[in-house]
Amino acid sequence: GCNFFPSASSQMLNYATTIIKSMKDKNIKRNVFTYNSLIRVYTRLKVNDASKEEDGVTKFQKRKMCDDCFLQMKADRCVPNSITYNLLINIFQMLGDNVKKKEILEESRNVTGLQPGVALYNSLLRQQGKYSYAEIENNRVCIDNVTQLYYEMVQNDILPNQLTYTTFVKFYYPYQLNSQYYGEVEQIIKDMEKKSLKLDLESHISMLKLCCLRVKQDKNPETAFSEAEKIFSKITDDGFQPTLDVYQELIFAFARSNRIDDMSVYLGDLMREGFIGNESKNTINYFYNQLLKQLCLGRVEKDLILRYATEAYSHGCNLLFHVCIRRILIQYLKRGDFDLVHFLLQKHVEHTD
């Protein structure tokens, strides 16, 4: 029983089933490792829309393959082990078949005598997250599926650990563009703090980005700014070194809101940490293009635009016309700031091949 492939297509599935059939033809007994390997292949099969002719299978086909394999395994008097059950539970979770998943969970308890643990549920959360992004367009359905897993853990007296909570936070982040789920994420963080658990750096950054998104959407962004700065402090308090991403999120949010004093504080820290001098040319280009774009959106005074445009060119940056130059030209032409417009056009011509 070997692990057939790291990923699977219909062609790989055919190859795997050919091997299984040849074992039967040669009277080679199939054992639990053989079946687990075959189930792994099913796990990695791409699920496609039934109406499209693509490499892969439909949800119905994938479900039937797993059911048939499990039944054949039992017909061969091959006793499933915990790996078998965990694989099947993951598959039915991804397929959204909660009835079958619970059936397998219950059988797993009866056969192995083991209760599902936190590791299994952490795996289910990760799989549900991947599946939800790819397959489901309804945000609320995605959130409900993940929340249901959390309540299942509680009902089974399984204590969530740090990985559980950080997986939750990372899952929620892509659905936060309209901030309607922020309260749910906050509750997860509070639950973690009660258990003296900490987020990892990636989760902190996700939360920071979320707060900065709220700055754009909230009529009164002060609360979001306050939360963002608390997260920044939490990053350092938890022993992490703020990254370029962390600084950029705060700097751009303050620039967009015309809070120049606050922006300058974090921009000064960014420069002292040496990020701009040490980063690649593409990173520096991105930073200054975005900074000038956000300053323009914040309708700052022309002196600030002039200052940071000059600084950008001194670093050899290529300020892109479609990202920030065009936006600045339109806005400041309307204001009658022709000297700034002339400077930017001249510099743009000089730095354009």
mmCIF file of C-alpha atoms in Angstrom:
data_model
loop_
_atom_site.group_PDB
_atom_site.id
_atom_site.type_symbol
_atom_site.label_atom_id
_atom_site.label_comp_id
_atom_site.label_asym_id
_atom_site.label_seq_id
_atom_site.Cartn_x
_atom_site.Cartn_y
_atom_site.Cartn_z
ATOM 1 C CA GLY A 1 0.000 0.000 0.000
ATOM 2 C CA CYS A 2 1.716 3.142 -1.208
ATOM 3 C CA ASN A 3 0.652 6.771 -1.444
ATOM 4 C CA PHE A 4 -0.113 7.057 -5.123
ATOM 5 C CA PHE A 5 0.199 10.753 -5.941
ATOM 6 C CA PRO A 6 0.485 14.149 -4.256
ATOM 7 C CA SER A 7 -2.414 15.344 -6.412
ATOM 8 C CA ALA A 8 -4.863 13.475 -8.588
ATOM 9 C CA SER A 9 -6.602 13.813 -11.934
ATOM 10 C CA SER A 10 -8.885 11.415 -13.793
ATOM 11 C CA GLN A 11 -5.836 9.940 -15.519
ATOM 12 C CA MET A 12 -4.142 9.291 -12.187
ATOM 13 C CA LEU A 13 -7.355 7.789 -10.834
ATOM 14 C CA ASN A 14 -7.452 5.360 -13.768
ATOM 15 C CA TYR A 15 -3.851 4.399 -13.076
ATOM 16 C CA ALA A 16 -4.587 3.829 -9.379
ATOM 17 C CA THR A 17 -7.661 1.680 -10.048
ATOM 18 C CA THR A 18 -5.675 -0.349 -12.620
ATOM 19 C CA ILE A 19 -3.124 -1.167 -9.913
ATOM 20 C CA ILE A 20 -5.874 -2.175 -7.503
ATOM 21 C CA LYS A 21 -7.472 -4.427 -10.155
ATOM 22 C CA SER A 22 -4.141 -6.054 -11.005
ATOM 23 C CA MET A 23 -3.680 -6.903 -7.328
ATOM 24 C CA LYS A 24 -6.995 -8.758 -7.402
ATOM 25 C CA ASP A 25 -6.077 -10.561 -10.652
ATOM 26 C CA LYS A 26 -2.797 -11.717 -9.085
ATOM 27 C CA ASN A 27 -4.501 -12.774 -5.849
ATOM 28 C CA ILE A 28 -2.549 -10.164 -3.892
ATOM 29 C CA LYS A 29 -4.500 -9.350 -0.757
ATOM 30 C CA ARG A 30 -5.520 -5.714 -0.416
ATOM 31 C CA ASN A 31 -5.008 -4.408 3.103
ATOM 32 C CA VAL A 32 -5.880 -1.259 5.017
ATOM 33 C CA PHE A 33 -2.846 0.575 3.574
ATOM 34 C CA THR A 34 -4.017 -0.214 0.035
ATOM 35 C CA TYR A 35 -7.477 1.176 0.688
ATOM 36 C CA ASN A 36 -6.175 4.218 2.535
ATOM 37 C CA SER A 37 -3.966 5.008 -0.446
ATOM 38 C CA LEU A 38 -6.932 4.731 -2.805
ATOM 39 C CA ILE A 39 -9.050 6.980 -0.570
ATOM 40 C CA ARG A 40 -6.212 9.542 -0.597
ATOM 41 C CA VAL A 41 -6.421 9.580 -4.376
ATOM 42 C CA TYR A 42 -10.164 10.257 -4.119
ATOM 43 C CA THR A 43 -9.448 13.032 -1.607
ATOM 44 C CA ARG A 44 -7.240 14.834 -4.109
ATOM 45 C CA LEU A 45 -9.568 14.504 -7.084
ATOM 46 C CA LYS A 46 -10.676 17.865 -8.393
ATOM 47 C CA VAL A 47 -14.432 18.468 -8.125
ATOM 48 C CA ASN A 48 -16.019 20.057 -11.204
ATOM 49 C CA ASP A 49 -19.435 21.355 -12.130
ATOM 50 C CA ALA A 50 -21.508 18.513 -13.579
ATOM 51 C CA SER A 51 -22.325 20.658 -16.636
ATOM 52 C CA LYS A 52 -18.677 21.163 -17.610
ATOM 53 C CA GLU A 53 -16.425 18.737 -19.392
ATOM 54 C CA GLU A 54 -13.205 19.132 -17.427
ATOM 55 C CA ASP A 55 -10.571 16.901 -15.931
ATOM 56 C CA GLY A 56 -12.098 15.831 -12.613
ATOM 57 C CA VAL A 57 -15.311 14.439 -11.162
ATOM 58 C CA THR A 58 -18.624 15.736 -9.848
ATOM 59 C CA LYS A 59 -19.470 15.795 -6.148
ATOM 60 C CA PHE A 60 -21.864 12.895 -6.674
ATOM 61 C CA GLN A 61 -19.161 10.814 -8.395
ATOM 62 C CA LYS A 62 -16.625 11.560 -5.668
ATOM 63 C CA ARG A 63 -19.110 10.649 -2.945
ATOM 64 C CA LYS A 64 -20.012 7.366 -4.705
ATOM 65 C CA MET A 65 -16.337 6.435 -5.173
ATOM 66 C CA CYS A 66 -15.708 6.864 -1.452
ATOM 67 C CA ASP A 67 -18.850 4.941 -0.473
ATOM 68 C CA ASP A 68 -18.026 2.077 -2.860
ATOM 69 C CA CYS A 69 -14.402 1.921 -1.684
ATOM 70 C CA PHE A 70 -15.453 1.800 1.967
ATOM 71 C CA LEU A 71 -18.022 -0.927 1.282
ATOM 72 C CA GLN A 72 -15.490 -2.970 -0.706
ATOM 73 C CA MET A 73 -12.996 -2.590 2.108
ATOM 74 C CA LYS A 74 -15.487 -4.130 4.518
ATOM 75 C CA ALA A 75 -16.430 -6.836 2.006
ATOM 76 C CA ASP A 76 -12.732 -7.798 1.911
ATOM 77 C CA ARG A 77 -12.885 -8.086 5.710
ATOM 78 C CA CYS A 78 -10.310 -5.340 5.981
ATOM 79 C CA VAL A 79 -10.750 -3.427 9.237
ATOM 80 C CA PRO A 80 -10.573 0.378 8.770
ATOM 81 C CA ASN A 81 -8.150 2.204 11.050
ATOM 82 C CA SER A 82 -8.171 5.765 12.404
ATOM 83 C CA ILE A 83 -6.463 7.027 9.223
ATOM 84 C CA THR A 84 -9.244 5.543 7.094
ATOM 85 C CA TYR A 85 -11.908 7.275 9.158
ATOM 86 C CA ASN A 86 -10.081 10.597 9.244
ATOM 87 C CA LEU A 87 -9.679 10.561 5.457
ATOM 88 C CA LEU A 88 -13.375 9.791 4.929
ATOM 89 C CA ILE A 89 -14.488 12.396 7.476
ATOM 90 C CA ASN A 90 -12.385 15.026 5.666
ATOM 91 C CA ILE A 91 -13.833 14.062 2.284
ATOM 92 C CA PHE A 92 -17.458 14.240 3.411
ATOM 93 C CA GLN A 93 -16.783 17.542 5.172
ATOM 94 C CA MET A 94 -15.416 18.959 1.912
ATOM 95 C CA LEU A 95 -18.411 17.609 0.019
ATOM 96 C CA GLY A 96 -20.785 19.272 2.478
ATOM 97 C CA ASP A 97 -22.345 15.932 3.438
ATOM 98 C CA ASN A 98 -22.729 16.429 7.190
ATOM 99 C CA VAL A 99 -25.055 13.421 7.574
ATOM 100 C CA LYS A 100 -22.463 11.040 6.136
ATOM 101 C CA LYS A 101 -19.668 12.743 8.049
ATOM 102 C CA LYS A 102 -21.480 12.224 11.369
ATOM 103 C CA GLU A 103 -22.221 8.621 10.430
ATOM 104 C CA ILE A 104 -18.506 7.984 9.829
ATOM 105 C CA LEU A 105 -17.592 9.808 13.053
ATOM 106 C CA GLU A 106 -19.931 7.599 15.061
ATOM 107 C CA GLU A 107 -18.645 4.428 13.412
ATOM 108 C CA SER A 108 -15.088 5.571 14.078
ATOM 109 C CA ARG A 109 -15.853 5.856 17.796
ATOM 110 C CA ASN A 110 -17.423 2.371 17.861
ATOM 111 C CA VAL A 111 -14.700 0.625 15.847
ATOM 112 C CA THR A 112 -11.519 2.311 17.090
ATOM 113 C CA GLY A 113 -12.787 3.222 20.547
ATOM 114 C CA LEU A 114 -11.227 6.660 20.061
ATOM 115 C CA GLN A 115 -12.983 9.981 20.353
ATOM 116 C CA PRO A 116 -12.295 12.518 17.583
ATOM 117 C CA GLY A 117 -9.563 14.863 18.777
ATOM 118 C CA VAL A 118 -8.564 18.459 18.232
ATOM 119 C CA ALA A 119 -6.149 17.423 15.452
ATOM 120 C CA LEU A 120 -9.023 15.977 13.397
ATOM 121 C CA TYR A 121 -11.149 19.099 13.799
ATOM 122 C CA ASN A 122 -8.230 21.389 12.962
ATOM 123 C CA SER A 123 -7.774 19.370 9.788
ATOM 124 C CA LEU A 124 -11.509 19.639 9.017
ATOM 125 C CA LEU A 125 -11.363 23.412 9.512
ATOM 126 C CA ARG A 126 -8.436 23.750 7.095
ATOM 127 C CA GLN A 127 -10.128 21.537 4.508
ATOM 128 C CA GLN A 128 -13.439 23.373 4.832
ATOM 129 C CA GLY A 129 -11.618 26.644 4.322
ATOM 130 C CA LYS A 130 -9.942 25.464 1.106
ATOM 131 C CA TYR A 131 -13.174 23.930 -0.159
ATOM 132 C CA SER A 132 -15.254 27.017 0.667
ATOM 133 C CA TYR A 133 -12.994 29.421 -1.227
ATOM 134 C CA ALA A 134 -13.058 27.235 -4.316
ATOM 135 C CA GLU A 135 -16.607 25.952 -4.391
ATOM 136 C CA ILE A 136 -19.044 28.222 -2.552
ATOM 137 C CA GLU A 137 -20.019 31.767 -3.512
ATOM 138 C CA ASN A 138 -22.427 32.345 -0.624
ATOM 139 C CA ASN A 139 -20.341 33.847 2.194
ATOM 140 C CA ARG A 140 -22.906 33.056 4.860
ATOM 141 C CA VAL A 141 -22.905 29.357 3.927
ATOM 142 C CA CYS A 142 -19.112 29.258 4.299
ATOM 143 C CA ILE A 143 -19.206 30.928 7.688
ATOM 144 C CA ASP A 144 -22.021 28.657 8.921
ATOM 145 C CA ASN A 145 -20.147 25.511 7.881
ATOM 146 C CA VAL A 146 -17.070 26.527 9.830
ATOM 147 C CA THR A 147 -19.062 27.721 12.836
ATOM 148 C CA GLN A 148 -20.860 24.361 12.903
ATOM 149 C CA LEU A 149 -17.508 22.598 13.188
ATOM 150 C CA TYR A 150 -16.641 24.758 16.185
ATOM 151 C CA TYR A 151 -19.895 23.842 17.938
ATOM 152 C CA GLU A 152 -19.304 20.169 17.161
ATOM 153 C CA MET A 153 -15.969 20.453 18.974
ATOM 154 C CA VAL A 154 -17.675 21.991 22.000
ATOM 155 C CA GLN A 155 -20.415 19.327 22.021
ATOM 156 C CA ASN A 156 -17.762 16.596 21.902
ATOM 157 C CA ASP A 157 -15.871 18.203 24.823
ATOM 158 C CA ILE A 158 -12.863 18.895 22.596
ATOM 159 C CA LEU A 159 -10.821 21.883 23.746
ATOM 160 C CA PRO A 160 -9.784 24.154 20.838
ATOM 161 C CA ASN A 161 -6.073 24.947 20.777
ATOM 162 C CA GLN A 162 -4.021 27.773 19.294
ATOM 163 C CA LEU A 163 -4.064 26.209 15.820
ATOM 164 C CA THR A 164 -7.874 25.980 15.950
ATOM 165 C CA TYR A 165 -8.258 29.672 16.650
ATOM 166 C CA THR A 166 -5.640 30.890 14.190
ATOM 167 C CA THR A 167 -7.263 28.715 11.507
ATOM 168 C CA PHE A 168 -10.592 30.393 12.309
ATOM 169 C CA VAL A 169 -9.124 33.884 11.980
ATOM 170 C CA LYS A 170 -7.412 33.094 8.671
ATOM 171 C CA PHE A 171 -10.628 31.538 7.381
ATOM 172 C CA TYR A 172 -12.753 34.550 8.243
ATOM 173 C CA TYR A 173 -10.432 37.145 6.733
ATOM 174 C CA PRO A 174 -11.430 36.766 3.024
ATOM 175 C CA TYR A 175 -15.081 37.324 4.003
ATOM 176 C CA GLN A 176 -14.474 40.591 5.824
ATOM 177 C CA LEU A 177 -14.602 43.019 2.893
ATOM 178 C CA ASN A 178 -17.913 44.426 4.113
ATOM 179 C CA SER A 179 -16.932 43.990 7.787
ATOM 180 C CA GLN A 180 -20.210 42.218 8.600
ATOM 181 C CA TYR A 181 -18.445 39.313 10.299
ATOM 182 C CA TYR A 182 -15.944 41.318 12.310
ATOM 183 C CA GLY A 183 -17.874 40.709 15.545
ATOM 184 C CA GLU A 184 -17.533 36.955 15.065
ATOM 185 C CA VAL A 185 -13.766 37.261 14.657
ATOM 186 C CA GLU A 186 -13.560 39.468 17.754
ATOM 187 C CA GLN A 187 -15.394 36.803 19.765
ATOM 188 C CA ILE A 188 -12.892 34.173 18.615
ATOM 189 C CA ILE A 189 -10.015 36.400 19.766
ATOM 190 C CA LYS A 190 -11.695 36.904 23.161
ATOM 191 C CA ASP A 191 -12.115 33.140 23.552
ATOM 192 C CA MET A 192 -8.402 32.708 22.816
ATOM 193 C CA GLU A 193 -7.384 35.322 25.369
ATOM 194 C CA LYS A 194 -9.477 33.616 28.055
ATOM 195 C CA LYS A 195 -7.474 30.454 27.420
ATOM 196 C CA SER A 196 -4.158 32.391 27.393
ATOM 197 C CA LEU A 197 -3.618 31.455 23.738
ATOM 198 C CA LYS A 198 -1.919 33.775 21.244
ATOM 199 C CA LEU A 199 -2.383 34.416 17.544
ATOM 200 C CA ASP A 200 0.528 33.789 15.212
ATOM 201 C CA LEU A 201 2.008 36.685 13.218
ATOM 202 C CA GLU A 202 0.069 35.829 10.046
ATOM 203 C CA SER A 203 -3.222 35.997 11.949
ATOM 204 C CA HIS A 204 -2.257 39.299 13.554
ATOM 205 C CA ILE A 205 -1.591 40.698 10.075
ATOM 206 C CA SER A 206 -4.959 39.407 8.834
ATOM 207 C CA MET A 207 -6.688 41.187 11.719
ATOM 208 C CA LEU A 208 -4.734 44.376 11.041
ATOM 209 C CA LYS A 209 -5.731 44.318 7.376
ATOM 210 C CA LEU A 210 -9.309 43.806 8.432
ATOM 211 C CA CYS A 211 -9.225 46.891 10.664
ATOM 212 C CA CYS A 212 -7.692 48.942 7.861
ATOM 213 C CA LEU A 213 -10.478 47.806 5.526
ATOM 214 C CA ARG A 214 -12.981 48.977 8.106
ATOM 215 C CA VAL A 215 -11.331 52.414 8.075
ATOM 216 C CA LYS A 216 -12.440 52.799 4.445
ATOM 217 C CA GLN A 217 -15.986 51.599 5.088
ATOM 218 C CA ASP A 218 -16.957 52.988 8.487
ATOM 219 C CA LYS A 219 -18.505 56.433 8.687
ATOM 220 C CA ASN A 220 -16.627 56.932 11.943
ATOM 221 C CA PRO A 221 -13.264 55.192 11.453
ATOM 222 C CA GLU A 222 -11.832 56.131 14.844
ATOM 223 C CA THR A 223 -12.779 52.788 16.401
ATOM 224 C CA ALA A 224 -11.112 50.895 13.548
ATOM 225 C CA PHE A 225 -7.964 53.017 13.856
ATOM 226 C CA SER A 226 -7.867 52.388 17.587
ATOM 227 C CA GLU A 227 -8.217 48.631 17.036
ATOM 228 C CA ALA A 228 -5.493 48.688 14.366
ATOM 229 C CA GLU A 229 -3.034 50.386 16.704
ATOM 230 C CA LYS A 230 -3.900 47.932 19.482
ATOM 231 C CA ILE A 231 -3.113 45.062 17.107
ATOM 232 C CA PHE A 232 0.204 46.692 16.211
ATOM 233 C CA SER A 233 1.057 46.901 19.937
ATOM 234 C CA LYS A 234 -0.098 43.292 20.407
ATOM 235 C CA ILE A 235 2.271 42.139 17.661
ATOM 236 C CA THR A 236 5.262 43.557 19.494
ATOM 237 C CA ASP A 237 3.953 42.486 22.923
ATOM 238 C CA ASP A 238 3.701 38.887 21.667
ATOM 239 C CA GLY A 239 7.362 39.007 20.682
ATOM 240 C CA PHE A 240 6.942 39.412 16.916
ATOM 241 C CA GLN A 241 8.905 41.845 14.773
ATOM 242 C CA PRO A 242 6.527 44.036 12.691
ATOM 243 C CA THR A 243 6.944 43.279 8.997
ATOM 244 C CA LEU A 244 6.820 45.584 5.996
ATOM 245 C CA ASP A 245 3.198 44.472 5.452
ATOM 246 C CA VAL A 246 2.291 45.609 8.973
ATOM 247 C CA TYR A 247 3.769 49.066 8.500
ATOM 248 C CA GLN A 248 2.280 49.480 5.028
ATOM 249 C CA GLU A 249 -1.253 48.687 6.165
ATOM 250 C CA LEU A 250 -1.136 51.368 8.871
ATOM 251 C CA ILE A 251 0.679 53.970 6.768
ATOM 252 C CA PHE A 252 -1.714 53.626 3.822
ATOM 253 C CA ALA A 253 -4.786 53.719 6.082
ATOM 254 C CA PHE A 254 -3.622 56.903 7.827
ATOM 255 C CA ALA A 255 -2.644 58.497 4.477
ATOM 256 C CA ARG A 256 -6.045 57.716 2.984
ATOM 257 C CA SER A 257 -7.738 59.366 5.976
ATOM 258 C CA ASN A 258 -5.480 62.462 5.852
ATOM 259 C CA ARG A 259 -4.085 61.689 9.306
ATOM 260 C CA ILE A 260 -0.602 62.791 8.368
ATOM 261 C CA ASP A 261 0.859 63.058 11.882
ATOM 262 C CA ASP A 262 -0.032 59.421 12.617
ATOM 263 C CA MET A 263 1.181 58.348 9.185
ATOM 264 C CA SER A 264 4.507 60.100 9.756
ATOM 265 C CA VAL A 265 5.109 58.216 13.018
ATOM 266 C CA TYR A 266 4.824 54.804 11.367
ATOM 267 C CA LEU A 267 6.608 55.964 8.221
ATOM 268 C CA GLY A 268 9.514 57.114 10.408
ATOM 269 C CA ASP A 269 9.611 53.705 12.105
ATOM 270 C CA LEU A 270 9.537 52.022 8.698
ATOM 271 C CA MET A 271 12.532 54.043 7.525
ATOM 272 C CA ARG A 272 14.482 53.475 10.765
ATOM 273 C CA GLU A 273 13.929 49.711 10.457
ATOM 274 C CA GLY A 274 15.613 49.930 7.048
ATOM 275 C CA PHE A 275 12.808 48.282 5.071
ATOM 276 C CA ILE A 276 12.942 50.705 2.159
ATOM 277 C CA GLY A 277 16.695 50.537 1.756
ATOM 278 C CA ASN A 278 16.838 46.753 2.079
ATOM 279 C CA GLU A 279 13.827 45.710 -0.002
ATOM 280 C CA SER A 280 13.766 44.868 -3.714
ATOM 281 C CA LYS A 281 13.125 47.485 -6.401
ATOM 282 C CA ASN A 282 9.628 46.077 -7.047
ATOM 283 C CA THR A 283 8.725 46.352 -3.358
ATOM 284 C CA ILE A 284 9.907 49.973 -3.162
ATOM 285 C CA ASN A 285 8.018 50.809 -6.367
ATOM 286 C CA TYR A 286 4.853 49.304 -4.913
ATOM 287 C CA PHE A 287 5.249 51.181 -1.631
ATOM 288 C CA TYR A 288 5.620 54.642 -3.148
ATOM 289 C CA ASN A 289 2.954 54.132 -5.808
ATOM 290 C CA GLN A 290 0.473 53.062 -3.151
ATOM 291 C CA LEU A 291 1.539 55.769 -0.698
ATOM 292 C CA LEU A 292 0.994 58.525 -3.271
ATOM 293 C CA LYS A 293 -2.299 56.975 -4.368
ATOM 294 C CA GLN A 294 -3.583 56.893 -0.765
ATOM 295 C CA LEU A 295 -2.369 60.455 -0.098
ATOM 296 C CA CYS A 296 -4.248 61.582 -3.183
ATOM 297 C CA LEU A 297 -7.386 59.784 -1.968
ATOM 298 C CA GLY A 298 -6.908 61.595 1.347
ATOM 299 C CA ARG A 299 -6.851 64.925 -0.539
ATOM 300 C CA VAL A 300 -3.704 66.084 1.220
ATOM 301 C CA GLU A 301 -1.919 69.355 0.475
ATOM 302 C CA LYS A 302 0.242 69.453 -2.646
ATOM 303 C CA ASP A 303 3.452 69.912 -0.594
ATOM 304 C CA LEU A 304 3.084 66.375 0.757
ATOM 305 C CA ILE A 305 2.563 64.907 -2.696
ATOM 306 C CA LEU A 306 5.596 66.829 -3.931
ATOM 307 C CA ARG A 307 7.682 65.667 -0.971
ATOM 308 C CA TYR A 308 6.955 61.955 -1.357
ATOM 309 C CA ALA A 309 7.088 62.016 -5.150
ATOM 310 C CA THR A 310 10.554 63.586 -4.928
ATOM 311 C CA GLU A 311 11.548 60.981 -2.327
ATOM 312 C CA ALA A 312 10.264 58.187 -4.576
ATOM 313 C CA TYR A 313 12.274 59.391 -7.545
ATOM 314 C CA SER A 314 15.376 59.718 -5.335
ATOM 315 C CA HIS A 315 15.018 55.965 -4.626
ATOM 316 C CA GLY A 316 14.852 55.300 -8.379
ATOM 317 C CA CYS A 317 11.153 54.455 -8.312
ATOM 318 C CA ASN A 318 8.955 54.190 -11.355
ATOM 319 C CA LEU A 319 5.723 55.997 -10.460
ATOM 320 C CA LEU A 320 3.087 54.361 -12.641
ATOM 321 C CA PHE A 321 0.715 56.570 -14.618
ATOM 322 C CA HIS A 322 -2.335 54.324 -14.173
ATOM 323 C CA VAL A 323 -1.722 53.755 -10.436
ATOM 324 C CA CYS A 324 -1.061 57.206 -9.038
ATOM 325 C CA ILE A 325 0.161 59.803 -11.572
ATOM 326 C CA ARG A 326 -3.114 60.060 -13.518
ATOM 327 C CA ARG A 327 -5.143 60.325 -10.299
ATOM 328 C CA ILE A 328 -2.887 63.096 -8.930
ATOM 329 C CA LEU A 329 -2.885 65.039 -12.195
ATOM 330 C CA ILE A 330 -6.692 65.092 -12.401
ATOM 331 C CA GLN A 331 -7.194 66.093 -8.770
ATOM 332 C CA TYR A 332 -4.562 68.792 -8.601
ATOM 333 C CA LEU A 333 -5.369 70.238 -12.026
ATOM 334 C CA LYS A 334 -8.864 70.879 -10.688
ATOM 335 C CA ARG A 335 -7.291 72.667 -7.734
ATOM 336 C CA GLY A 336 -5.127 74.782 -9.999
ATOM 337 C CA ASP A 337 -1.841 73.425 -8.626
ATOM 338 C CA PHE A 338 -0.084 73.629 -11.985
ATOM 339 C CA ASP A 339 3.448 73.629 -10.590
ATOM 340 C CA LEU A 340 2.894 70.162 -9.055
ATOM 341 C CA VAL A 341 1.322 68.907 -12.294
ATOM 342 C CA HIS A 342 4.259 70.243 -14.324
ATOM 343 C CA PHE A 343 6.791 68.635 -11.956
ATOM 344 C CA LEU A 344 5.118 65.206 -12.119
ATOM 345 C CA LEU A 345 4.736 65.268 -15.898
ATOM 346 C CA GLN A 346 8.370 66.284 -16.320
ATOM 347 C CA LYS A 347 9.614 63.553 -13.968
ATOM 348 C CA HIS A 348 7.322 60.974 -15.553
ATOM 349 C CA VAL A 349 8.760 61.747 -19.003
ATOM 350 C CA GLU A 350 12.323 61.586 -17.667
ATOM 351 C CA HIS A 351 11.764 58.173 -16.044
ATOM 352 C CA THR A 352 9.764 56.607 -18.875
ATOM 353 C CA ASP A 353 11.585 54.676 -21.582
#
